[in-house]
Amino acid sequence: MADKSPFKVRYGSWGIVAGASEGIGATYAEELAARGLNLILIARRAELLQSLASKLSERYKIETKIITLDLADPNAVEQITETTKELEVGLLVYNAAFSAIGPFLERPLKDHIKEVNINAFTPLKLVYFFAEQMLARGRGGILLMSSLSAFQGSAYISTYAATKAFNIVLAEGLWEEWRQRGVDVLVCVSGAVKTPNYVASEPEQTGGLGDMTMTPDQVVGEALKALGKGPYVIPGRINRFSSFVMRHLLSRKVAVKLMGGILRGMYVK
Ligand SMILES: NC(=O)c1ccc[n+]([C@@H]2O[C@H](COP(=O)([O-])OP(=O)(O)OC[C@H]3O[C@@H](n4cnc5c(N)ncnc54)[C@H](OP(=O)(O)O)[C@@H]3O)[C@@H](O)[C@H]2O)c1
């Protein structure tokens, strides 16, 4: 019997997770599969994608497709749209990101451009393509990942934070444009999350406030719960509180300096 769960009716029958092979992305994939969506899983590492796809199709009786590509590639979106042209894509989750950590000029220009490509240019193109179909159907969802670093300038990850600010402002604007046309747009503005990528970045500390890192399960759970309820979500009570202080109680200049101090402590050895 067909699964008529409200989530599947609103966001099915296929969901895309761009950046699905591990961590937050793999958790999105599992949670969407549990809600009955068929999945298109995208990342660079084929073996990880294949084993995730096999596990999810067996466990949740869904269909899966994997697309192995680099989202920095200028042809990435064309490859994705070609593979999905026969499918009804009702949900797009753009999770992949690239972060070039370190003093701005100590990273080659190509790294900054890669951040813009993976974090802003490719999601913009995917949103443009899939939103058109969703609006024509009068239903669907788009979920973009952003970061608390994007609420103000963030030293040592300046370009990354700027690309993530692009996602916040883009999602908010589109939420307002489409909220009465059946398409839900959400940006998840996350604090630190224990993912393989985050651990590999070897952060020294998180600003003397103890371990504030969340798990992918917590972040994804809060994001999916918020989808359809408003333009953005900040997972975690401590993150909501600290971002309230940073944005509403401190001057922007102080917030930028404070964030710079935290990041210097974490990453400038
Ligand atoms: N982790 C945190 O502390 C944190 C904090 C705030 C916001 N966020 C946001 O949360 C999202 C996920 O975070 P995360 O990076 O920690 O990772 P994640 O979800 O654990 O993994 C990133 C995924 O993206 C894929 N990916 C990365 N670059 C790609 C590329 N060029 N082409 C195709 N796939 C690519 C990776 O797979 P392959 O390597 O197999 O390609 C992997 O599956 C990002 O948007 C990030 O900005 C994370």
mmCIF file of C-alpha atoms and ligand atoms in Angstrom:
data_model
loop_
_atom_site.group_PDB
_atom_site.id
_atom_site.type_symbol
_atom_site.label_atom_id
_atom_site.label_comp_id
_atom_site.label_asym_id
_atom_site.label_seq_id
_atom_site.Cartn_x
_atom_site.Cartn_y
_atom_site.Cartn_z
ATOM 1 C CA MET A 1 0.000 0.000 0.000
ATOM 2 C CA ALA A 2 1.290 3.470 -0.860
ATOM 3 C CA ASP A 3 2.684 5.428 2.078
ATOM 4 C CA LYS A 4 0.531 8.514 2.492
ATOM 5 C CA SER A 5 2.529 10.138 5.281
ATOM 6 C CA PRO A 6 2.179 13.935 5.086
ATOM 7 C CA PHE A 7 5.928 14.397 4.600
ATOM 8 C CA LYS A 8 5.980 12.099 1.596
ATOM 9 C CA VAL A 9 2.871 13.648 0.101
ATOM 10 C CA ARG A 10 4.370 17.120 0.393
ATOM 11 C CA TYR A 11 7.986 16.376 -0.539
ATOM 12 C CA GLY A 12 7.943 13.102 -2.493
ATOM 13 C CA SER A 13 8.382 11.167 -4.454
ATOM 14 C CA TRP A 14 12.132 11.801 -4.820
ATOM 15 C CA GLY A 15 14.491 13.768 -2.607
ATOM 16 C CA ILE A 16 17.970 14.917 -3.523
ATOM 17 C CA VAL A 17 20.744 15.131 -0.959
ATOM 18 C CA ALA A 18 23.775 16.921 -2.402
ATOM 19 C CA GLY A 19 26.700 15.981 -0.162
ATOM 20 C CA ALA A 20 25.262 12.712 1.137
ATOM 21 C CA SER A 21 28.161 10.338 1.672
ATOM 22 C CA GLU A 22 28.786 10.949 5.385
ATOM 23 C CA GLY A 23 28.013 13.039 8.437
ATOM 24 C CA ILE A 24 25.106 15.483 8.225
ATOM 25 C CA GLY A 25 24.367 14.589 4.602
ATOM 26 C CA ALA A 26 24.148 10.850 5.291
ATOM 27 C CA THR A 27 21.894 11.613 8.246
ATOM 28 C CA TYR A 28 19.574 13.676 6.038
ATOM 29 C CA ALA A 29 19.463 10.742 3.642
ATOM 30 C CA GLU A 30 18.531 8.296 6.402
ATOM 31 C CA GLU A 31 15.836 10.586 7.828
ATOM 32 C CA LEU A 32 14.291 11.211 4.407
ATOM 33 C CA ALA A 33 14.351 7.496 3.628
ATOM 34 C CA ALA A 34 12.614 6.831 6.945
ATOM 35 C CA ARG A 35 9.887 9.248 5.806
ATOM 36 C CA GLY A 36 9.433 7.241 2.632
ATOM 37 C CA LEU A 37 11.196 9.408 0.041
ATOM 38 C CA ASN A 38 13.116 7.798 -2.807
ATOM 39 C CA LEU A 39 16.595 9.289 -2.879
ATOM 40 C CA ILE A 40 19.172 10.683 -5.251
ATOM 41 C CA LEU A 41 22.434 10.734 -3.322
ATOM 42 C CA ILE A 42 25.283 12.927 -4.554
ATOM 43 C CA ALA A 43 28.940 13.142 -3.492
ATOM 44 C CA ARG A 44 32.412 12.363 -4.806
ATOM 45 C CA ARG A 45 33.073 9.038 -3.060
ATOM 46 C CA ALA A 46 31.198 6.321 -4.921
ATOM 47 C CA GLU A 47 31.776 3.481 -2.434
ATOM 48 C CA LEU A 48 30.334 5.425 0.485
ATOM 49 C CA LEU A 49 27.323 6.483 -1.580
ATOM 50 C CA GLN A 50 26.760 2.959 -2.858
ATOM 51 C CA SER A 51 26.822 1.377 0.568
ATOM 52 C CA LEU A 52 24.518 4.070 1.980
ATOM 53 C CA ALA A 53 22.122 3.644 -0.937
ATOM 54 C CA SER A 54 22.040 -0.157 -0.506
ATOM 55 C CA LYS A 55 21.492 0.128 3.241
ATOM 56 C CA LEU A 56 18.650 2.641 2.876
ATOM 57 C CA SER A 57 16.852 0.864 0.048
ATOM 58 C CA GLU A 58 16.933 -2.386 1.985
ATOM 59 C CA ARG A 59 15.970 -0.898 5.348
ATOM 60 C CA TYR A 60 13.230 1.483 4.149
ATOM 61 C CA LYS A 61 12.101 -0.190 0.908
ATOM 62 C CA ILE A 62 12.784 2.921 -1.151
ATOM 63 C CA GLU A 63 14.401 3.453 -4.533
ATOM 64 C CA THR A 64 17.813 5.110 -4.688
ATOM 65 C CA LYS A 65 20.148 6.496 -7.319
ATOM 66 C CA ILE A 66 23.672 7.696 -6.757
ATOM 67 C CA ILE A 67 25.452 10.426 -8.688
ATOM 68 C CA THR A 68 29.185 10.552 -8.206
ATOM 69 C CA LEU A 69 30.551 13.961 -9.074
ATOM 70 C CA ASP A 70 32.341 17.017 -7.800
ATOM 71 C CA LEU A 71 29.873 19.810 -7.081
ATOM 72 C CA ALA A 72 32.627 22.316 -7.906
ATOM 73 C CA ASP A 73 32.560 21.090 -11.486
ATOM 74 C CA PRO A 74 30.886 23.675 -13.763
ATOM 75 C CA ASN A 75 28.941 20.828 -15.431
ATOM 76 C CA ALA A 76 27.737 19.275 -12.173
ATOM 77 C CA VAL A 77 24.230 20.689 -12.363
ATOM 78 C CA GLU A 78 23.733 19.546 -15.954
ATOM 79 C CA GLN A 79 24.759 16.011 -14.951
ATOM 80 C CA ILE A 80 22.311 16.050 -12.054
ATOM 81 C CA THR A 81 19.406 17.383 -14.099
ATOM 82 C CA GLU A 82 20.114 14.846 -16.856
ATOM 83 C CA THR A 83 20.027 11.937 -14.378
ATOM 84 C CA THR A 84 16.853 13.182 -12.702
ATOM 85 C CA LYS A 85 14.872 14.276 -15.758
ATOM 86 C CA GLU A 86 12.334 11.433 -15.521
ATOM 87 C CA LEU A 87 11.903 11.783 -11.756
ATOM 88 C CA GLU A 88 9.545 13.880 -9.683
ATOM 89 C CA VAL A 89 11.921 15.682 -7.335
ATOM 90 C CA GLY A 90 9.970 17.115 -4.411
ATOM 91 C CA LEU A 91 12.792 17.959 -2.019
ATOM 92 C CA LEU A 92 16.268 19.374 -2.549
ATOM 93 C CA VAL A 93 18.704 19.326 0.358
ATOM 94 C CA TYR A 94 21.961 21.100 -0.428
ATOM 95 C CA ASN A 95 24.409 20.050 2.254
ATOM 96 C CA ALA A 96 27.868 19.890 0.646
ATOM 97 C CA ALA A 97 30.310 22.667 1.401
ATOM 98 C CA PHE A 98 33.947 23.590 1.127
ATOM 99 C CA SER A 99 35.720 25.614 3.771
ATOM 100 C CA ALA A 100 39.211 27.021 3.255
ATOM 101 C CA ILE A 101 40.347 27.720 6.798
ATOM 102 C CA GLY A 102 43.226 30.085 7.544
ATOM 103 C CA PRO A 103 44.411 33.648 7.034
ATOM 104 C CA PHE A 104 42.789 34.916 3.820
ATOM 105 C CA LEU A 105 45.958 35.454 1.794
ATOM 106 C CA GLU A 106 47.558 32.220 2.939
ATOM 107 C CA ARG A 107 44.969 30.315 0.916
ATOM 108 C CA PRO A 108 45.328 30.406 -2.872
ATOM 109 C CA LEU A 109 42.673 32.370 -4.747
ATOM 110 C CA LYS A 110 41.458 29.136 -6.327
ATOM 111 C CA ASP A 111 40.359 27.891 -2.873
ATOM 112 C CA HIS A 112 38.228 30.981 -2.332
ATOM 113 C CA ILE A 113 36.691 30.569 -5.775
ATOM 114 C CA LYS A 114 36.034 26.894 -5.033
ATOM 115 C CA GLU A 115 34.166 27.941 -1.879
ATOM 116 C CA VAL A 116 31.971 30.269 -3.939
ATOM 117 C CA ASN A 117 31.351 27.545 -6.519
ATOM 118 C CA ILE A 118 30.447 24.718 -4.126
ATOM 119 C CA ASN A 119 28.699 26.773 -1.461
ATOM 120 C CA ALA A 120 26.851 29.375 -3.536
ATOM 121 C CA PHE A 121 26.967 28.977 -7.309
ATOM 122 C CA THR A 122 26.012 25.285 -7.550
ATOM 123 C CA PRO A 123 23.158 25.458 -5.001
ATOM 124 C CA LEU A 124 21.830 28.575 -6.746
ATOM 125 C CA LYS A 125 21.679 26.701 -10.055
ATOM 126 C CA LEU A 126 20.050 23.633 -8.483
ATOM 127 C CA VAL A 127 17.466 25.739 -6.689
ATOM 128 C CA TYR A 128 16.663 27.555 -9.937
ATOM 129 C CA PHE A 129 16.167 24.309 -11.815
ATOM 130 C CA PHE A 130 14.197 22.257 -9.270
ATOM 131 C CA ALA A 131 12.090 25.112 -7.863
ATOM 132 C CA GLU A 132 10.555 25.681 -11.262
ATOM 133 C CA GLN A 133 9.202 22.108 -11.296
ATOM 134 C CA MET A 134 8.071 22.294 -7.681
ATOM 135 C CA LEU A 135 6.202 25.552 -8.246
ATOM 136 C CA ALA A 136 4.510 24.082 -11.302
ATOM 137 C CA ARG A 137 3.313 21.186 -9.104
ATOM 138 C CA GLY A 138 2.404 23.511 -6.237
ATOM 139 C CA ARG A 139 4.399 21.533 -3.680
ATOM 140 C CA GLY A 140 7.954 20.828 -2.642
ATOM 141 C CA GLY A 141 10.792 21.834 -0.358
ATOM 142 C CA ILE A 142 14.290 23.281 -0.515
ATOM 143 C CA LEU A 143 16.672 23.045 2.416
ATOM 144 C CA LEU A 144 20.026 24.822 2.408
ATOM 145 C CA MET A 145 22.737 24.420 5.020
ATOM 146 C CA SER A 146 24.370 27.477 6.503
ATOM 147 C CA SER A 147 26.459 28.307 9.517
ATOM 148 C CA LEU A 148 26.438 30.606 12.538
ATOM 149 C CA SER A 149 29.666 32.004 11.115
ATOM 150 C CA ALA A 150 27.488 33.651 8.442
ATOM 151 C CA PHE A 151 25.662 36.031 10.776
ATOM 152 C CA GLN A 152 28.666 38.396 10.769
ATOM 153 C CA GLY A 153 32.108 38.581 9.197
ATOM 154 C CA SER A 154 34.154 35.607 10.413
ATOM 155 C CA ALA A 155 37.930 35.966 10.293
ATOM 156 C CA TYR A 156 39.981 33.044 8.963
ATOM 157 C CA ILE A 157 36.921 31.657 7.203
ATOM 158 C CA SER A 158 35.851 34.931 5.600
ATOM 159 C CA THR A 159 34.878 33.584 2.196
ATOM 160 C CA TYR A 160 33.163 30.512 3.628
ATOM 161 C CA ALA A 161 31.097 32.708 5.970
ATOM 162 C CA ALA A 162 30.227 35.052 3.103
ATOM 163 C CA THR A 163 28.996 32.153 0.962
ATOM 164 C CA LYS A 164 26.939 30.876 3.872
ATOM 165 C CA ALA A 165 25.445 34.366 4.342
ATOM 166 C CA PHE A 166 24.408 34.142 0.687
ATOM 167 C CA ASN A 167 22.478 30.966 1.518
ATOM 168 C CA ILE A 168 20.677 32.569 4.460
ATOM 169 C CA VAL A 169 19.584 35.620 2.514
ATOM 170 C CA LEU A 170 18.683 33.615 -0.592
ATOM 171 C CA ALA A 171 16.559 31.159 1.390
ATOM 172 C CA GLU A 172 14.756 33.877 3.319
ATOM 173 C CA GLY A 173 13.861 35.754 0.156
ATOM 174 C CA LEU A 174 12.639 32.628 -1.614
ATOM 175 C CA TRP A 175 10.672 31.523 1.451
ATOM 176 C CA GLU A 176 8.727 34.765 1.223
ATOM 177 C CA GLU A 177 8.286 34.475 -2.558
ATOM 178 C CA TRP A 178 7.040 30.910 -2.517
ATOM 179 C CA ARG A 179 5.411 30.325 0.884
ATOM 180 C CA GLN A 180 1.935 30.708 -0.531
ATOM 181 C CA ARG A 181 2.696 28.631 -3.587
ATOM 182 C CA GLY A 182 3.287 25.327 -1.786
ATOM 183 C CA VAL A 183 7.093 25.337 -1.842
ATOM 184 C CA ASP A 184 8.820 25.482 1.541
ATOM 185 C CA VAL A 185 12.296 26.989 1.702
ATOM 186 C CA LEU A 186 14.416 26.616 4.812
ATOM 187 C CA VAL A 187 17.969 27.488 5.724
ATOM 188 C CA CYS A 188 19.500 25.567 8.600
ATOM 189 C CA VAL A 189 21.992 27.829 10.359
ATOM 190 C CA SER A 190 24.109 25.379 12.255
ATOM 191 C CA GLY A 191 26.778 25.729 14.910
ATOM 192 C CA ALA A 192 29.639 23.244 15.159
ATOM 193 C CA VAL A 193 28.678 19.648 14.404
ATOM 194 C CA LYS A 194 30.836 16.578 15.006
ATOM 195 C CA THR A 195 31.247 15.428 11.420
ATOM 196 C CA PRO A 196 34.318 13.827 9.849
ATOM 197 C CA ASN A 197 34.985 17.171 8.096
ATOM 198 C CA TYR A 198 34.758 19.156 11.297
ATOM 199 C CA VAL A 199 37.000 16.749 13.192
ATOM 200 C CA ALA A 200 39.514 16.779 10.306
ATOM 201 C CA SER A 201 39.752 20.574 10.579
ATOM 202 C CA GLU A 202 41.353 20.002 14.029
ATOM 203 C CA PRO A 203 39.735 22.832 15.971
ATOM 204 C CA GLU A 204 41.656 23.609 19.171
ATOM 205 C CA GLN A 205 38.657 24.638 21.267
ATOM 206 C CA THR A 206 35.285 26.339 20.896
ATOM 207 C CA GLY A 207 35.975 29.653 22.621
ATOM 208 C CA GLY A 208 36.221 28.510 26.221
ATOM 209 C CA LEU A 209 32.522 27.641 26.437
ATOM 210 C CA GLY A 210 33.052 23.903 26.686
ATOM 211 C CA ASP A 211 32.100 21.399 23.998
ATOM 212 C CA MET A 212 29.147 22.945 22.198
ATOM 213 C CA THR A 213 29.331 20.671 19.185
ATOM 214 C CA MET A 214 26.104 18.947 18.180
ATOM 215 C CA THR A 215 25.592 15.605 16.480
ATOM 216 C CA PRO A 216 24.322 15.240 12.903
ATOM 217 C CA ASP A 217 21.198 13.546 14.306
ATOM 218 C CA GLN A 218 20.335 16.575 16.433
ATOM 219 C CA VAL A 219 20.897 19.065 13.607
ATOM 220 C CA VAL A 220 18.984 17.096 10.988
ATOM 221 C CA GLY A 221 16.140 16.339 13.407
ATOM 222 C CA GLU A 222 15.641 20.036 14.177
ATOM 223 C CA ALA A 223 15.987 21.061 10.531
ATOM 224 C CA LEU A 224 13.370 18.612 9.250
ATOM 225 C CA LYS A 225 11.014 19.562 12.045
ATOM 226 C CA ALA A 226 11.342 23.231 11.042
ATOM 227 C CA LEU A 227 10.760 22.653 7.328
ATOM 228 C CA GLY A 228 7.502 24.340 6.330
ATOM 229 C CA LYS A 229 7.314 26.395 9.522
ATOM 230 C CA GLY A 230 9.499 29.390 8.709
ATOM 231 C CA PRO A 231 12.500 30.555 6.705
ATOM 232 C CA TYR A 232 15.295 29.487 9.045
ATOM 233 C CA VAL A 233 16.219 27.319 11.977
ATOM 234 C CA ILE A 234 19.163 27.454 14.359
ATOM 235 C CA PRO A 235 19.527 23.972 15.870
ATOM 236 C CA GLY A 236 20.409 23.798 19.556
ATOM 237 C CA ARG A 237 19.307 25.978 22.467
ATOM 238 C CA ILE A 238 22.816 27.211 23.246
ATOM 239 C CA ASN A 239 23.345 28.141 19.607
ATOM 240 C CA ARG A 240 20.035 30.022 19.528
ATOM 241 C CA PHE A 241 20.987 31.876 22.692
ATOM 242 C CA SER A 242 24.530 32.762 21.609
ATOM 243 C CA SER A 243 23.381 33.879 18.184
ATOM 244 C CA PHE A 244 20.699 36.056 19.808
ATOM 245 C CA VAL A 245 23.391 37.737 21.907
ATOM 246 C CA MET A 246 25.725 38.145 18.937
ATOM 247 C CA ARG A 247 23.047 39.604 16.660
ATOM 248 C CA HIS A 248 20.834 41.605 18.970
ATOM 249 C CA LEU A 249 22.754 42.529 22.099
ATOM 250 C CA LEU A 250 26.265 43.186 20.828
ATOM 251 C CA SER A 251 27.253 45.774 18.265
ATOM 252 C CA ARG A 252 28.215 44.282 14.915
ATOM 253 C CA LYS A 253 31.800 45.452 15.436
ATOM 254 C CA VAL A 254 32.027 43.630 18.779
ATOM 255 C CA ALA A 255 30.387 40.518 17.303
ATOM 256 C CA VAL A 256 32.935 40.423 14.468
ATOM 257 C CA LYS A 257 35.817 40.806 16.946
ATOM 258 C CA LEU A 258 34.385 38.142 19.245
ATOM 259 C CA MET A 259 33.927 35.664 16.408
ATOM 260 C CA GLY A 260 37.438 36.482 15.180
ATOM 261 C CA GLY A 261 38.815 35.719 18.640
ATOM 262 C CA ILE A 262 37.011 32.379 18.800
ATOM 263 C CA LEU A 263 38.216 31.362 15.338
ATOM 264 C CA ARG A 264 41.765 32.526 16.054
ATOM 265 C CA GLY A 265 41.742 30.293 19.126
ATOM 266 C CA MET A 266 40.380 27.387 17.129
ATOM 267 C CA TYR A 267 42.464 27.580 13.988
ATOM 268 C CA VAL A 268 45.463 29.898 14.116
ATOM 269 C CA LYS A 269 48.178 27.719 15.629
HETATM 270 N N1 LIG B 1 30.333 20.451 10.618
HETATM 271 C C1 LIG B 1 30.106 21.632 11.150
HETATM 272 O O1 LIG B 1 30.630 21.970 12.222
HETATM 273 C C2 LIG B 1 29.209 22.615 10.452
HETATM 274 C C3 LIG B 1 28.899 23.823 11.106
HETATM 275 C C4 LIG B 1 28.049 24.728 10.471
HETATM 276 C C5 LIG B 1 27.534 24.433 9.232
HETATM 277 N N2 LIG B 1 27.861 23.259 8.623
HETATM 278 C C6 LIG B 1 27.339 23.020 7.289
HETATM 279 O O2 LIG B 1 26.775 21.729 7.237
HETATM 280 C C7 LIG B 1 27.000 21.154 5.956
HETATM 281 C C8 LIG B 1 27.671 19.788 6.081
HETATM 282 O O3 LIG B 1 28.767 19.888 6.932
HETATM 283 P P1 LIG B 1 30.114 19.055 6.868
HETATM 284 O O4 LIG B 1 30.985 19.625 5.801
HETATM 285 O O5 LIG B 1 30.662 19.016 8.236
HETATM 286 O O6 LIG B 1 29.802 17.728 6.315
HETATM 287 P P2 LIG B 1 29.037 16.423 6.096
HETATM 288 O O7 LIG B 1 27.630 16.558 5.814
HETATM 289 O O8 LIG B 1 29.404 15.575 7.245
HETATM 290 O O9 LIG B 1 29.788 15.971 4.748
HETATM 291 C C9 LIG B 1 29.872 16.779 3.610
HETATM 292 C C10 LIG B 1 29.333 15.997 2.434
HETATM 293 O O10 LIG B 1 29.463 16.752 1.248
HETATM 294 C C11 LIG B 1 30.170 16.006 0.277
HETATM 295 N N3 LIG B 1 30.966 16.930 -0.508
HETATM 296 C C12 LIG B 1 31.878 17.801 -0.039
HETATM 297 N N4 LIG B 1 32.450 18.443 -1.072
HETATM 298 C C13 LIG B 1 31.883 17.963 -2.202
HETATM 299 C C14 LIG B 1 32.067 18.220 -3.573
HETATM 300 N N5 LIG B 1 32.980 19.091 -4.000
HETATM 301 N N6 LIG B 1 31.327 17.542 -4.466
HETATM 302 C C15 LIG B 1 30.426 16.615 -4.059
HETATM 303 N N7 LIG B 1 30.207 16.334 -2.761
HETATM 304 C C16 LIG B 1 30.930 17.002 -1.850
HETATM 305 C C17 LIG B 1 31.008 15.023 1.069
HETATM 306 O O11 LIG B 1 31.228 13.831 0.345
HETATM 307 P P3 LIG B 1 32.490 13.457 -0.549
HETATM 308 O O12 LIG B 1 33.687 13.863 0.235
HETATM 309 O O13 LIG B 1 32.337 11.991 -0.746
HETATM 310 O O14 LIG B 1 32.328 14.238 -1.817
HETATM 311 C C18 LIG B 1 30.093 14.709 2.223
HETATM 312 O O15 LIG B 1 29.162 13.715 1.879
HETATM 313 C C19 LIG B 1 27.842 22.161 5.178
HETATM 314 O O16 LIG B 1 27.009 22.917 4.338
HETATM 315 C C20 LIG B 1 28.441 23.034 6.245
HETATM 316 O O17 LIG B 1 28.685 24.344 5.788
HETATM 317 C C21 LIG B 1 28.677 22.347 9.203
#
